[in-house]
Amino acid sequence: MKIFNFLFTLFSLLGLATAQGSHMPVVACTPTGAGVCNLGVAGLVQGNTVTWNWLRIYNNACQEIGGINGVFANYLPVSVTSQLPYVVILRYLSYSNYNEIAFAYSSFSFSGTAACKRTTMSDGAVIHSCQKAFNC
């Protein structure tokens, strides 16, 4: 199991793996009004931890406009580029309360609870995904 975790982490950092292959990407977005975007994050639940390895930025119609792959939560803060004029800075993802997130975009800063859900895949793998809208 340790070798699997090591290889998964290595491949994730290289952008060659996602959570259990076809389980990602997940659309962690709800359509919003004009001028409002969404930040979506997702990861594989293993025991009582989440390996955060997928982040996307969506426009108001939930079209992907930026993002990153890899086990980025271990290296926060992370700057995420997109089609938006400013970068999104992900500052925090909780390992104890998986719904807690902190990020900033331009003059907007958020720290608190995001809208999250867990999805059990057909092979039993569990994906935890969260989203938070922000003015863009």
mmCIF file of C-alpha atoms in Angstrom:
data_model
loop_
_atom_site.group_PDB
_atom_site.id
_atom_site.type_symbol
_atom_site.label_atom_id
_atom_site.label_comp_id
_atom_site.label_asym_id
_atom_site.label_seq_id
_atom_site.Cartn_x
_atom_site.Cartn_y
_atom_site.Cartn_z
ATOM 1 C CA MET A 1 0.000 0.000 0.000
ATOM 2 C CA LYS A 2 2.856 2.409 0.764
ATOM 3 C CA ILE A 3 4.355 1.851 -2.684
ATOM 4 C CA PHE A 4 0.964 2.587 -4.271
ATOM 5 C CA ASN A 5 0.664 5.837 -2.297
ATOM 6 C CA PHE A 6 4.209 6.813 -3.252
ATOM 7 C CA LEU A 7 3.627 6.112 -6.958
ATOM 8 C CA PHE A 8 0.234 7.841 -6.926
ATOM 9 C CA THR A 9 1.781 10.930 -5.336
ATOM 10 C CA LEU A 10 4.668 10.901 -7.789
ATOM 11 C CA PHE A 11 2.420 10.494 -10.822
ATOM 12 C CA SER A 12 0.014 13.136 -9.507
ATOM 13 C CA LEU A 13 2.838 15.623 -9.138
ATOM 14 C CA LEU A 14 3.880 14.870 -12.694
ATOM 15 C CA GLY A 15 0.282 15.250 -13.896
ATOM 16 C CA LEU A 16 0.142 11.617 -15.042
ATOM 17 C CA ALA A 17 -2.477 10.338 -12.630
ATOM 18 C CA THR A 18 -5.825 11.361 -11.258
ATOM 19 C CA ALA A 19 -7.828 9.878 -8.451
ATOM 20 C CA GLN A 20 -8.395 6.288 -9.524
ATOM 21 C CA GLY A 21 -7.992 7.079 -13.219
ATOM 22 C CA SER A 22 -11.394 7.798 -14.757
ATOM 23 C CA HIS A 23 -12.967 9.186 -11.553
ATOM 24 C CA MET A 24 -11.690 12.658 -12.305
ATOM 25 C CA PRO A 25 -12.502 15.163 -13.533
ATOM 26 C CA VAL A 26 -15.611 15.934 -11.530
ATOM 27 C CA VAL A 27 -17.640 19.035 -12.225
ATOM 28 C CA ALA A 28 -17.615 20.872 -8.891
ATOM 29 C CA CYS A 29 -19.707 23.795 -10.073
ATOM 30 C CA THR A 30 -23.231 25.202 -10.051
ATOM 31 C CA PRO A 31 -24.158 27.763 -12.730
ATOM 32 C CA THR A 32 -24.233 31.321 -11.413
ATOM 33 C CA GLY A 33 -25.092 34.796 -12.647
ATOM 34 C CA ALA A 34 -22.977 37.167 -14.693
ATOM 35 C CA GLY A 35 -19.710 38.145 -13.027
ATOM 36 C CA VAL A 36 -19.671 35.164 -10.659
ATOM 37 C CA CYS A 37 -17.218 32.256 -11.071
ATOM 38 C CA ASN A 38 -16.698 29.015 -9.149
ATOM 39 C CA LEU A 39 -13.649 27.406 -7.598
ATOM 40 C CA GLY A 40 -13.984 23.614 -7.496
ATOM 41 C CA VAL A 41 -11.664 21.166 -5.716
ATOM 42 C CA ALA A 42 -11.807 17.390 -5.471
ATOM 43 C CA GLY A 43 -9.829 14.502 -4.096
ATOM 44 C CA LEU A 44 -9.852 10.822 -3.315
ATOM 45 C CA VAL A 45 -11.003 9.813 0.176
ATOM 46 C CA GLN A 46 -8.645 7.278 1.714
ATOM 47 C CA GLY A 47 -9.638 6.273 5.240
ATOM 48 C CA ASN A 48 -10.276 9.535 7.067
ATOM 49 C CA THR A 49 -8.137 11.755 4.818
ATOM 50 C CA VAL A 50 -8.663 13.359 1.430
ATOM 51 C CA THR A 51 -5.862 13.480 -1.117
ATOM 52 C CA TRP A 52 -6.701 16.787 -2.805
ATOM 53 C CA ASN A 53 -5.417 16.478 -6.369
ATOM 54 C CA TRP A 54 -7.771 18.380 -8.645
ATOM 55 C CA LEU A 55 -8.769 22.061 -8.803
ATOM 56 C CA ARG A 56 -10.750 23.892 -11.459
ATOM 57 C CA ILE A 57 -11.928 27.451 -12.005
ATOM 58 C CA TYR A 58 -15.241 27.802 -13.839
ATOM 59 C CA ASN A 59 -17.030 30.746 -15.420
ATOM 60 C CA ASN A 60 -20.688 31.488 -14.600
ATOM 61 C CA ALA A 61 -21.865 28.775 -17.053
ATOM 62 C CA CYS A 62 -19.606 26.133 -15.426
ATOM 63 C CA GLN A 63 -17.215 26.092 -18.367
ATOM 64 C CA GLU A 64 -13.676 25.308 -17.235
ATOM 65 C CA ILE A 65 -11.400 28.348 -17.576
ATOM 66 C CA GLY A 66 -8.375 27.220 -15.526
ATOM 67 C CA GLY A 67 -7.071 24.715 -13.022
ATOM 68 C CA ILE A 68 -4.324 22.411 -11.806
ATOM 69 C CA ASN A 69 -3.785 18.702 -11.181
ATOM 70 C CA GLY A 70 -1.510 16.985 -8.685
ATOM 71 C CA VAL A 71 -1.235 16.710 -4.936
ATOM 72 C CA PHE A 72 -1.155 20.495 -4.579
ATOM 73 C CA ALA A 73 -2.645 20.752 -1.076
ATOM 74 C CA ASN A 74 0.708 19.780 0.438
ATOM 75 C CA TYR A 75 2.320 22.883 -1.094
ATOM 76 C CA LEU A 76 -0.053 25.726 -0.248
ATOM 77 C CA PRO A 77 -0.369 28.549 -1.043
ATOM 78 C CA VAL A 78 -0.745 27.783 -4.747
ATOM 79 C CA SER A 79 -1.356 30.309 -7.536
ATOM 80 C CA VAL A 80 -3.793 29.111 -10.190
ATOM 81 C CA THR A 81 -3.886 30.823 -13.561
ATOM 82 C CA SER A 82 -6.979 30.944 -15.738
ATOM 83 C CA GLN A 83 -8.656 33.045 -18.392
ATOM 84 C CA LEU A 84 -9.468 35.568 -15.644
ATOM 85 C CA PRO A 85 -7.333 38.724 -15.432
ATOM 86 C CA TYR A 86 -5.949 37.836 -11.955
ATOM 87 C CA VAL A 87 -4.644 34.606 -10.438
ATOM 88 C CA VAL A 88 -6.612 32.674 -7.835
ATOM 89 C CA ILE A 89 -4.521 31.935 -4.761
ATOM 90 C CA LEU A 90 -5.545 28.794 -2.891
ATOM 91 C CA ARG A 91 -4.383 29.268 0.693
ATOM 92 C CA TYR A 92 -5.905 26.407 2.667
ATOM 93 C CA LEU A 93 -7.709 23.073 2.377
ATOM 94 C CA SER A 94 -8.584 21.351 5.641
ATOM 95 C CA TYR A 95 -7.571 17.797 6.437
ATOM 96 C CA SER A 96 -9.788 17.627 9.547
ATOM 97 C CA ASN A 97 -12.913 19.396 8.281
ATOM 98 C CA TYR A 98 -12.943 18.657 4.569
ATOM 99 C CA ASN A 99 -15.397 21.480 3.851
ATOM 100 C CA GLU A 100 -13.043 24.277 4.964
ATOM 101 C CA ILE A 101 -11.273 26.277 2.259
ATOM 102 C CA ALA A 102 -9.466 29.603 1.953
ATOM 103 C CA PHE A 103 -8.606 31.391 -1.279
ATOM 104 C CA ALA A 104 -8.303 34.851 -2.774
ATOM 105 C CA TYR A 105 -8.997 36.463 -6.126
ATOM 106 C CA SER A 106 -8.174 40.132 -6.783
ATOM 107 C CA SER A 107 -9.607 42.025 -3.771
ATOM 108 C CA PHE A 108 -11.910 39.105 -2.779
ATOM 109 C CA SER A 109 -10.805 36.808 0.031
ATOM 110 C CA PHE A 110 -12.734 33.843 1.415
ATOM 111 C CA SER A 111 -12.102 31.596 4.393
ATOM 112 C CA GLY A 112 -14.814 29.245 5.598
ATOM 113 C CA THR A 113 -17.135 26.433 4.621
ATOM 114 C CA ALA A 114 -17.645 25.496 0.975
ATOM 115 C CA ALA A 115 -20.501 23.474 -0.527
ATOM 116 C CA CYS A 116 -19.214 19.886 -0.568
ATOM 117 C CA LYS A 117 -20.388 16.382 -1.346
ATOM 118 C CA ARG A 118 -19.063 12.849 -1.465
ATOM 119 C CA THR A 119 -19.634 10.559 -4.401
ATOM 120 C CA THR A 120 -19.111 6.796 -4.237
ATOM 121 C CA MET A 121 -17.954 5.402 -7.561
ATOM 122 C CA SER A 122 -19.021 2.003 -8.941
ATOM 123 C CA ASP A 123 -15.772 0.393 -7.752
ATOM 124 C CA GLY A 124 -16.234 1.735 -4.210
ATOM 125 C CA ALA A 125 -13.782 4.650 -4.447
ATOM 126 C CA VAL A 126 -15.061 7.816 -2.773
ATOM 127 C CA ILE A 127 -14.505 11.291 -4.234
ATOM 128 C CA HIS A 128 -14.908 14.392 -2.045
ATOM 129 C CA SER A 129 -15.637 17.559 -4.049
ATOM 130 C CA CYS A 130 -16.244 21.148 -2.951
ATOM 131 C CA GLN A 131 -17.174 24.384 -4.674
ATOM 132 C CA LYS A 132 -17.306 28.042 -3.760
ATOM 133 C CA ALA A 133 -18.603 30.920 -5.890
ATOM 134 C CA PHE A 134 -16.725 34.206 -6.075
ATOM 135 C CA ASN A 135 -17.074 37.517 -7.909
ATOM 136 C CA CYS A 136 -14.889 37.586 -10.963
#
